[in-house]
Amino acid sequence: MKSRQKWFLFCVSFLFATAMLTGCAGNSDPTSSANVPAAENGKQEDTTKLTPNAEVTVALEAEATSLDPWNSTDSNSLNILSTMFEGLLSLDENGEIVPVLATDYKMSADATSLTFHLRSGVLFHDGTPFDAQVVKMNLDYVRNKANGMARASFFGFINEVTVVDPYTVTITANEPNSAMVAYMAHPSATFKSQKELQKKIDDSKYNLDRHPVGTGPYQFQEWKNGQYVKVVAFTDYWAKEKQAKLAAILFKPVIEASTRVNMLKAGEVDVVTSLPTLDARSMGTDSSLDVYTGPSLNVLYIGMNTKLDKYKDKRVRQALNYAVNKEQMISKVADGFGTVADSPLSPLVKDYAKQQNYVYDLDKAKELLAQAGYPNGFTATLWTRNSTEFVAIAENIKMQLQNIGVKVDVQAYESGTLFEKLDAGQGTDLYIGRWGTGTAEADWGLRPNFASDRVPPNYNNSGFYMNEHVDQLLDDALKATDNNVAQQKYAEAQKTIMDEAPWIFLYVPDVVIAKRKNVSDVSVTLDTVRLNAAYKQ
């Protein structure tokens, strides 16, 4: 089992205490000296000018959808939640699984149970203690589908949670599950106070989305709709050496990309979590700013509702893939900051297997459409988020698909509204998705989007893609305790999905973020911007 648990040894996390503009996609080099924290270069950070009461403002590309980790599936929410919530495990800046609220863990030889020893002396923001009973109460609640949590399916592998003693808990799986450890390091596998959860149990209308109470170094203070979410330092944080160095962090939704840039240049915000790629190179030369670009765990795609007649024939789906010039899209829309997707998974995901992608070929696209009975194309509606970047992708798709007679009507929505429409599973045609595998392993990269039992309502397979062969491959891989067997199964699943083409596979976008130079120790782990160690001079 050990080999199955050590795969996180790839680097997906970078501190950028120093400037890190890498120039362009494909040139990112996380091992270069520029990407190494200053202390590792033989220098020491000067913290003598630290301003303990400083406040940092972060510009997000959209408002958070929820501050409940069990109801949040978007990166904007996760950026905020990572300051307030903690789990038993997490990933460190080197991408390795590390204990957080657990002190250690052990998986059974048959991969059916996972036992954690818990840290004592941990308090929630409301002053209540963390212990094994809290773990059981949290996991029992979130995995109960009757409670309607968006992440219920994520915890569906759990059969039972057993309190062994006040600081020992065992999670038993329904069947062998070699990805259990990775699942428990996911950002949603975090815990809220027993007192807070009991309020929800006593009153189903109690809104956990607006009452986040975790154990992290920052605690919730205020959420003003459309304006900001504010978190402040938690003075009773259990890890004294990792106490918050900022008095407060203000997260502001700034949908317009150029506005985010101007606010950063003017010093109105300190960190931009999604910098427009067009500005990345020019801002990298600004002596007051640090810009970081690097590979991500995300894949951008266009989902198709395979229940609709026009998408039932895979030749149509393949035609749409051939009709989109991904290289052109990366150049025009992402300014070169991305790579063509050759799998449903990012190359950073464990058990990613490169596949033959759909090389731009208009003649072949038209031929396949004609064979499928659509020689003149058809009309389609494309749903997208209303942020600048997503609208640009949607307009590019519209332009390219018209070359094969597919007339696209772009409809843009605020991200929370779009997710609600997709979760409802009604009226869906084409939609833009960005999937970031929070566990950085293949099961959670594939299952939510392609398993037959994950279709709406409330599940992520918004294209209603169903394939028994893929289902079997995913189940076999998850049960495999032999890493080679799992790898083969996941590779075959990726090959089948690429051939079936339920998505237009677009590209793996680079992470592009920026900050004021006087803010230090901001990091990126699993595409989430981490501010727990940040300070401002």
C-alpha positions as semicolon CSV with decimal commas, in nm:
position;residue;x (nm);y (nm);z (nm)
1;M;0,000;0,000;0,000
2;K;0,282;0,233;0,072
3;S;0,363;0,286;-0,292
4;R;0,003;0,391;-0,354
5;Q;0,034;0,654;-0,085
6;K;0,359;0,817;-0,193
7;W;0,263;0,942;-0,533
8;F;0,219;1,300;-0,427
9;L;0,591;1,353;-0,462
10;F;0,546;1,574;-0,763
11;C;0,567;1,945;-0,713
12;V;0,234;2,124;-0,743
13;S;0,297;2,395;-0,489
14;F;0,516;2,699;-0,512
15;L;0,601;2,976;-0,274
16;F;0,662;3,299;-0,450
17;A;0,841;3,513;-0,201
18;T;1,036;3,629;-0,507
19;A;0,918;3,717;-0,857
20;M;0,836;3,414;-1,065
21;L;0,731;3,516;-1,411
22;T;0,828;3,223;-1,625
23;G;0,776;3,392;-1,957
24;C;0,538;3,163;-2,140
25;A;0,356;2,835;-2,130
26;G;0,581;2,535;-2,159
27;N;0,876;2,720;-2,016
28;S;0,763;2,692;-1,657
29;D;1,039;2,538;-1,453
30;P;0,944;2,478;-1,093
31;T;1,298;2,365;-1,017
32;S;1,462;2,687;-1,127
33;S;1,622;2,907;-0,865
34;A;1,364;3,176;-0,929
35;N;1,098;2,944;-0,795
36;V;1,281;2,861;-0,473
37;P;1,185;3,051;-0,159
38;A;1,444;3,312;-0,066
39;A;1,549;3,127;0,248
40;E;1,645;2,826;0,037
41;N;1,867;3,049;-0,177
42;G;2,080;3,127;0,125
43;K;1,890;3,445;0,204
44;Q;1,671;3,512;0,499
45;E;1,338;3,694;0,484
46;D;1,356;4,022;0,668
47;T;1,061;4,002;0,903
48;T;1,175;4,292;1,119
49;K;0,942;4,517;0,920
50;L;0,649;4,287;0,971
51;T;0,327;4,475;1,038
52;P;0,125;4,248;1,267
53;N;-0,194;4,444;1,218
54;A;-0,171;4,457;0,840
55;E;-0,469;4,369;0,623
56;V;-0,434;4,208;0,283
57;T;-0,696;4,241;0,010
58;V;-0,734;3,963;-0,244
59;A;-0,918;4,003;-0,575
60;L;-1,110;3,695;-0,687
61;E;-1,254;3,645;-1,035
62;A;-1,599;3,578;-0,887
63;E;-1,781;3,576;-0,558
64;A;-1,763;3,261;-0,346
65;T;-2,054;3,026;-0,400
66;S;-2,050;2,898;-0,042
67;L;-1,838;2,907;0,273
68;D;-1,934;2,553;0,362
69;P;-1,658;2,318;0,241
70;W;-1,922;2,050;0,181
71;N;-2,113;2,275;-0,056
72;S;-1,822;2,442;-0,235
73;T;-1,683;2,316;-0,563
74;D;-1,525;2,631;-0,705
75;S;-1,173;2,764;-0,661
76;N;-1,285;3,109;-0,544
77;S;-1,460;2,957;-0,244
78;L;-1,169;2,723;-0,176
79;N;-0,923;3,014;-0,167
80;I;-1,122;3,161;0,122
81;L;-1,204;2,833;0,295
82;S;-0,838;2,730;0,310
83;T;-0,778;3,008;0,567
84;M;-1,052;2,885;0,802
85;F;-1,090;2,508;0,769
86;E;-0,857;2,215;0,826
87;G;-0,879;1,841;0,778
88;L;-0,704;1,536;0,911
89;L;-0,460;1,551;0,620
90;S;-0,349;1,801;0,360
91;L;-0,079;1,854;0,099
92;D;0,233;2,048;0,184
93;E;0,414;2,288;-0,047
94;N;0,599;1,992;-0,202
95;G;0,276;1,811;-0,286
96;E;0,318;1,544;-0,017
97;I;0,033;1,426;0,203
98;V;0,096;1,547;0,557
99;P;-0,101;1,512;0,881
100;V;-0,279;1,827;1,005
101;L;-0,550;1,753;1,261
102;A;-0,429;1,392;1,265
103;T;-0,087;1,308;1,404
104;D;-0,055;0,991;1,196
105;Y;-0,264;0,740;1,001
106;K;-0,255;0,380;0,883
107;M;-0,445;0,202;0,607
108;S;-0,529;-0,169;0,640
109;A;-0,347;-0,410;0,410
110;D;-0,666;-0,481;0,215
111;A;-0,740;-0,108;0,170
112;T;-1,076;-0,125;0,346
113;S;-1,008;0,081;0,658
114;L;-0,810;0,386;0,758
115;T;-0,727;0,466;1,120
116;F;-0,629;0,815;1,236
117;H;-0,474;0,927;1,562
118;L;-0,588;1,283;1,629
119;R;-0,414;1,590;1,760
120;S;-0,524;1,703;2,107
121;G;-0,560;2,063;2,221
122;V;-0,724;2,185;1,899
123;L;-1,005;2,437;1,936
124;F;-1,265;2,552;1,686
125;H;-1,326;2,922;1,638
126;D;-1,625;2,899;1,872
127;G;-1,406;2,758;2,151
128;T;-1,531;2,398;2,130
129;P;-1,276;2,114;2,115
130;F;-1,183;1,891;1,823
131;D;-1,189;1,515;1,888
132;A;-1,290;1,181;1,739
133;Q;-1,659;1,239;1,804
134;V;-1,644;1,558;1,598
135;V;-1,488;1,364;1,311
136;K;-1,760;1,101;1,324
137;M;-2,039;1,360;1,349
138;N;-1,904;1,556;1,052
139;L;-1,849;1,257;0,825
140;D;-2,181;1,095;0,916
141;Y;-2,361;1,418;0,831
142;V;-2,194;1,503;0,502
143;R;-2,220;1,153;0,356
144;N;-2,590;1,128;0,434
145;K;-2,754;1,213;0,100
146;A;-3,071;1,321;0,279
147;N;-2,880;1,626;0,406
148;G;-2,827;1,750;0,049
149;M;-2,460;1,840;0,068
150;A;-2,297;1,894;-0,273
151;R;-2,001;1,683;-0,164
152;A;-2,211;1,390;-0,035
153;S;-2,101;1,166;-0,323
154;F;-1,736;1,245;-0,252
155;F;-1,771;1,074;0,086
156;G;-1,985;0,793;-0,054
157;F;-1,697;0,546;-0,017
158;I;-1,741;0,548;0,363
159;N;-1,941;0,265;0,515
160;E;-1,882;0,345;0,882
161;V;-1,695;0,585;1,106
162;T;-1,596;0,434;1,440
163;V;-1,474;0,623;1,746
164;V;-1,206;0,399;1,898
165;D;-1,122;0,642;2,179
166;P;-1,144;1,024;2,216
167;Y;-0,844;1,073;1,987
168;T;-0,859;0,770;1,757
169;V;-1,106;0,715;1,476
170;T;-1,137;0,450;1,206
171;I;-1,302;0,500;0,867
172;T;-1,423;0,180;0,703
173;A;-1,489;0,177;0,328
174;N;-1,774;0,004;0,149
175;E;-1,516;-0,191;-0,052
176;P;-1,139;-0,176;-0,107
177;N;-1,047;0,185;-0,187
178;S;-0,686;0,261;-0,261
179;A;-0,757;0,636;-0,293
180;M;-0,891;0,682;0,060
181;V;-0,587;0,865;0,189
182;A;-0,597;1,111;-0,100
183;Y;-0,968;1,164;-0,049
184;M;-0,911;1,258;0,314
185;A;-0,654;1,518;0,206
186;H;-0,908;1,690;-0,020
187;P;-1,007;2,050;0,073
188;S;-1,366;1,939;0,132
189;A;-1,259;1,679;0,391
190;T;-1,240;1,944;0,661
191;F;-1,429;1,980;0,985
192;K;-1,670;2,223;1,145
193;S;-1,753;2,249;1,513
194;Q;-1,995;2,008;1,674
195;K;-2,185;2,306;1,815
196;E;-2,229;2,460;1,471
197;L;-2,329;2,136;1,304
198;Q;-2,583;2,067;1,577
199;K;-2,756;2,397;1,489
200;K;-2,807;2,264;1,138
201;I;-2,930;1,929;1,265
202;D;-3,180;2,102;1,495
203;D;-3,296;2,346;1,225
204;S;-3,267;2,235;0,864
205;K;-3,303;2,598;0,750
206;Y;-2,988;2,705;0,937
207;N;-2,745;2,826;0,670
208;L;-2,401;2,666;0,714
209;D;-2,289;2,847;0,398
210;R;-2,285;3,173;0,595
211;H;-2,154;3,042;0,929
212;P;-1,812;2,888;0,868
213;V;-1,654;2,767;1,194
214;G;-1,334;2,569;1,150
215;T;-0,999;2,530;1,325
216;G;-0,778;2,728;1,086
217;P;-0,552;3,027;1,162
218;Y;-0,821;3,270;1,042
219;Q;-1,186;3,292;1,145
220;F;-1,488;3,430;0,967
221;Q;-1,599;3,786;1,041
222;E;-1,830;3,909;0,763
223;W;-1,968;3,836;0,417
224;K;-2,126;4,131;0,233
225;N;-2,292;4,011;-0,084
226;G;-2,107;4,119;-0,395
227;Q;-1,855;4,320;-0,192
228;Y;-1,626;4,105;0,022
229;V;-1,568;3,821;0,264
230;K;-1,352;3,917;0,562
231;V;-1,158;3,675;0,783
232;V;-0,953;3,778;1,087
233;A;-0,671;3,615;1,283
234;F;-0,773;3,340;1,528
235;T;-0,563;3,398;1,838
236;D;-0,625;3,051;1,989
237;Y;-0,493;2,864;1,684
238;W;-0,338;2,533;1,793
239;A;-0,011;2,560;1,593
240;K;0,160;2,851;1,766
241;E;0,448;2,850;1,516
242;K;0,196;2,895;1,235
243;Q;-0,017;3,169;1,387
244;A;-0,171;3,418;1,144
245;K;0,069;3,704;1,065
246;L;-0,204;3,927;0,925
247;A;-0,480;4,090;1,125
248;A;-0,728;4,031;0,846
249;I;-0,773;3,919;0,487
250;L;-1,039;4,074;0,264
251;F;-1,153;3,869;-0,035
252;K;-1,321;4,086;-0,300
253;P;-1,496;3,956;-0,613
254;V;-1,378;4,157;-0,914
255;I;-1,534;4,002;-1,221
256;E;-1,385;4,237;-1,479
257;A;-1,030;4,120;-1,553
258;S;-0,890;4,462;-1,646
259;T;-1,028;4,605;-1,323
260;R;-0,836;4,343;-1,122
261;V;-0,518;4,445;-1,299
262;N;-0,570;4,817;-1,245
263;M;-0,654;4,765;-0,878
264;L;-0,334;4,566;-0,827
265;K;-0,122;4,828;-1,000
266;A;-0,284;5,103;-0,791
267;G;-0,233;4,912;-0,468
268;E;-0,608;4,880;-0,407
269;V;-0,565;4,503;-0,383
270;D;-0,256;4,307;-0,279
271;V;-0,311;3,971;-0,449
272;V;-0,492;3,869;-0,770
273;T;-0,574;3,498;-0,781
274;S;-0,654;3,495;-1,151
275;L;-0,446;3,740;-1,348
276;P;-0,544;3,798;-1,711
277;T;-0,285;3,622;-1,922
278;L;-0,258;3,924;-2,153
279;D;-0,112;4,126;-1,865
280;A;0,117;3,860;-1,720
281;R;0,432;3,945;-1,916
282;S;0,407;4,322;-1,887
283;M;0,330;4,309;-1,517
284;G;0,624;4,076;-1,459
285;T;0,852;4,369;-1,541
286;D;0,686;4,596;-1,282
287;S;0,927;4,635;-0,991
288;S;0,642;4,660;-0,742
289;L;0,480;4,331;-0,843
290;D;0,550;3,959;-0,843
291;V;0,386;3,741;-1,109
292;Y;0,378;3,364;-1,103
293;T;0,277;3,129;-1,383
294;G;0,297;2,753;-1,377
295;P;0,116;2,435;-1,473
296;S;-0,216;2,357;-1,311
297;L;-0,432;2,058;-1,227
298;N;-0,720;2,204;-1,428
299;V;-0,862;2,102;-1,762
300;L;-1,087;2,338;-1,959
301;Y;-1,353;2,170;-2,168
302;I;-1,689;2,207;-2,339
303;G;-1,939;1,957;-2,204
304;M;-2,215;1,820;-2,425
305;N;-2,551;1,695;-2,306
306;T;-2,538;1,343;-2,447
307;K;-2,909;1,296;-2,378
308;L;-2,989;1,534;-2,664
309;D;-3,036;1,368;-3,002
310;K;-2,774;1,582;-3,174
311;Y;-2,499;1,462;-2,938
312;K;-2,596;1,093;-2,910
313;D;-2,383;0,992;-3,209
314;K;-2,018;1,005;-3,106
315;R;-1,926;1,113;-3,460
316;V;-2,093;1,446;-3,384
317;R;-1,896;1,480;-3,061
318;Q;-1,574;1,390;-3,237
319;A;-1,656;1,636;-3,517
320;L;-1,683;1,919;-3,267
321;N;-1,343;1,823;-3,127
322;Y;-1,185;1,826;-3,473
323;A;-1,349;2,162;-3,550
324;V;-1,182;2,349;-3,265
325;N;-0,825;2,465;-3,315
326;K;-0,695;2,441;-2,957
327;E;-0,354;2,584;-3,042
328;Q;-0,524;2,891;-3,186
329;M;-0,743;2,919;-2,880
330;I;-0,445;2,900;-2,643
331;S;-0,267;3,165;-2,847
332;K;-0,563;3,402;-2,889
333;V;-0,752;3,354;-2,564
334;A;-0,487;3,239;-2,316
335;D;-0,191;3,428;-2,468
336;G;0,011;3,108;-2,474
337;F;-0,039;3,021;-2,109
338;G;-0,166;2,667;-2,148
339;T;-0,115;2,335;-2,325
340;V;-0,353;2,134;-2,543
341;A;-0,548;1,876;-2,338
342;D;-0,453;1,524;-2,443
343;S;-0,654;1,353;-2,170
344;P;-0,947;1,440;-1,945
345;L;-0,675;1,483;-1,679
346;S;-0,397;1,736;-1,635
347;P;-0,049;1,583;-1,670
348;L;0,006;1,673;-1,303
349;V;-0,258;1,424;-1,191
350;K;-0,138;1,085;-1,075
351;D;-0,214;0,810;-1,332
352;Y;-0,261;1,063;-1,611
353;A;-0,204;0,887;-1,944
354;K;-0,139;1,087;-2,260
355;Q;-0,381;1,009;-2,544
356;Q;-0,403;1,095;-2,913
357;N;-0,585;1,426;-2,916
358;Y;-0,806;1,567;-3,189
359;V;-0,580;1,759;-3,424
360;Y;-0,763;2,047;-3,594
361;D;-0,915;1,917;-3,918
362;L;-1,219;2,100;-4,059
363;D;-1,268;1,858;-4,350
364;K;-1,277;1,561;-4,116
365;A;-1,517;1,745;-3,885
366;K;-1,755;1,819;-4,174
367;E;-1,730;1,459;-4,298
368;L;-1,818;1,318;-3,956
369;L;-2,110;1,557;-3,917
370;A;-2,244;1,456;-4,258
371;Q;-2,210;1,086;-4,175
372;A;-2,407;1,146;-3,855
373;G;-2,688;1,319;-4,046
374;Y;-2,596;1,684;-3,985
375;P;-2,436;1,800;-4,314
376;N;-2,551;2,156;-4,249
377;G;-2,475;2,160;-3,877
378;F;-2,728;2,259;-3,610
379;T;-2,797;2,524;-3,349
380;A;-2,667;2,505;-2,994
381;T;-2,669;2,705;-2,671
382;L;-2,342;2,742;-2,483
383;W;-2,355;2,824;-2,111
384;T;-2,055;2,997;-1,957
385;R;-1,955;3,189;-1,648
386;N;-1,975;3,565;-1,693
387;S;-1,608;3,633;-1,612
388;T;-1,394;3,790;-1,884
389;E;-1,184;3,478;-1,940
390;F;-1,475;3,235;-1,975
391;V;-1,673;3,465;-2,204
392;A;-1,367;3,494;-2,428
393;I;-1,342;3,116;-2,455
394;A;-1,714;3,092;-2,531
395;E;-1,691;3,351;-2,808
396;N;-1,392;3,171;-2,957
397;I;-1,584;2,843;-2,959
398;K;-1,879;3,018;-3,124
399;M;-1,652;3,155;-3,395
400;Q;-1,481;2,822;-3,463
401;L;-1,789;2,600;-3,466
402;Q;-1,968;2,821;-3,718
403;N;-1,710;2,696;-3,971
404;I;-1,889;2,359;-3,968
405;G;-2,238;2,505;-3,959
406;V;-2,291;2,481;-3,584
407;K;-2,451;2,809;-3,478
408;V;-2,384;2,879;-3,111
409;D;-2,578;3,114;-2,885
410;V;-2,355;3,212;-2,589
411;Q;-2,534;3,263;-2,258
412;A;-2,327;3,395;-1,966
413;Y;-2,423;3,353;-1,600
414;E;-2,281;3,440;-1,262
415;S;-2,088;3,129;-1,157
416;G;-2,322;3,031;-0,871
417;T;-2,622;3,053;-1,102
418;L;-2,444;2,849;-1,368
419;F;-2,356;2,573;-1,119
420;E;-2,718;2,562;-1,002
421;K;-2,841;2,524;-1,359
422;L;-2,592;2,246;-1,429
423;D;-2,671;2,069;-1,103
424;A;-3,040;2,082;-1,186
425;G;-2,970;1,898;-1,511
426;Q;-3,246;2,075;-1,701
427;G;-3,208;2,266;-2,025
428;T;-2,839;2,187;-2,060
429;D;-2,692;2,188;-2,412
430;L;-2,323;2,290;-2,433
431;Y;-2,141;2,427;-2,127
432;I;-1,789;2,536;-2,040
433;G;-1,629;2,353;-1,751
434;R;-1,300;2,382;-1,566
435;W;-1,223;2,072;-1,365
436;G;-0,944;2,079;-1,111
437;T;-0,882;1,745;-0,945
438;G;-0,874;1,836;-0,577
439;T;-0,714;1,506;-0,480
440;A;-0,461;1,519;-0,766
441;E;-0,532;1,153;-0,844
442;A;-0,723;0,994;-1,130
443;D;-1,032;0,864;-0,954
444;W;-1,158;1,206;-0,851
445;G;-1,041;1,344;-1,184
446;L;-1,264;1,102;-1,378
447;R;-1,544;0,962;-1,164
448;P;-1,741;1,285;-1,095
449;N;-1,749;1,374;-1,465
450;F;-1,786;1,038;-1,638
451;A;-1,938;0,779;-1,401
452;S;-2,297;0,681;-1,478
453;D;-2,410;0,730;-1,119
454;R;-2,286;1,091;-1,103
455;V;-2,543;1,256;-1,332
456;P;-2,765;1,546;-1,218
457;P;-2,950;1,642;-1,014
458;N;-2,677;1,740;-0,771
459;Y;-2,391;1,554;-0,936
460;N;-2,120;1,681;-1,165
461;N;-2,170;1,464;-1,476
462;S;-2,378;1,738;-1,640
463;G;-2,338;1,582;-1,983
464;F;-2,515;1,265;-1,866
465;Y;-2,233;1,056;-2,012
466;M;-2,289;0,687;-1,935
467;N;-2,060;0,400;-2,031
468;E;-2,061;0,070;-1,843
469;H;-1,707;-0,009;-1,958
470;V;-1,577;0,317;-1,810
471;D;-1,772;0,253;-1,490
472;Q;-1,611;-0,090;-1,456
473;L;-1,262;0,043;-1,525
474;L;-1,297;0,311;-1,259
475;D;-1,427;0,062;-1,004
476;D;-1,153;-0,189;-1,082
477;A;-0,884;0,077;-1,053
478;L;-1,014;0,198;-0,720
479;K;-1,018;-0,152;-0,573
480;A;-0,670;-0,234;-0,698
481;T;-0,402;-0,243;-0,430
482;D;-0,139;-0,295;-0,700
483;N;-0,038;0,042;-0,842
484;N;0,042;-0,102;-1,185
485;V;-0,304;-0,253;-1,218
486;A;-0,470;0,074;-1,117
487;Q;-0,255;0,265;-1,364
488;Q;-0,355;0,034;-1,651
489;K;-0,723;0,065;-1,568
490;Y;-0,711;0,444;-1,546
491;A;-0,519;0,462;-1,874
492;E;-0,781;0,253;-2,052
493;A;-1,056;0,470;-1,906
494;Q;-0,887;0,784;-2,040
495;K;-0,846;0,625;-2,383
496;T;-1,214;0,527;-2,396
497;I;-1,331;0,870;-2,285
498;M;-1,112;1,048;-2,539
499;D;-1,253;0,825;-2,816
500;E;-1,613;0,870;-2,698
501;A;-1,558;1,248;-2,676
502;P;-1,830;1,356;-2,431
503;W;-1,627;1,678;-2,399
504;I;-1,454;1,905;-2,645
505;F;-1,115;1,870;-2,480
506;L;-0,966;2,221;-2,484
507;Y;-0,653;2,290;-2,282
508;V;-0,474;2,274;-1,950
509;P;-0,451;2,637;-1,838
510;D;-0,154;2,771;-1,649
511;V;-0,198;2,917;-1,304
512;V;-0,140;3,292;-1,338
513;I;-0,146;3,494;-1,018
514;A;0,015;3,817;-0,902
515;K;0,079;4,009;-0,582
516;R;0,229;4,328;-0,453
517;K;0,596;4,276;-0,373
518;N;0,549;4,380;-0,010
519;V;0,331;4,073;0,053
520;S;0,534;3,759;0,120
521;D;0,480;3,384;0,165
522;V;0,179;3,342;-0,059
523;S;0,172;2,991;-0,202
524;V;-0,025;2,781;-0,449
525;T;-0,119;2,423;-0,365
526;L;-0,349;2,222;-0,587
527;D;-0,439;2,541;-0,772
528;T;-0,560;2,701;-0,449
529;V;-0,391;3,022;-0,339
530;R;-0,280;2,981;0,022
531;L;-0,249;3,283;0,248
532;N;-0,212;3,121;0,590
533;A;0,158;3,207;0,613
534;A;0,136;3,541;0,431
535;Y;0,254;3,867;0,582
536;K;0,281;4,226;0,464
537;Q;0,568;4,468;0,506
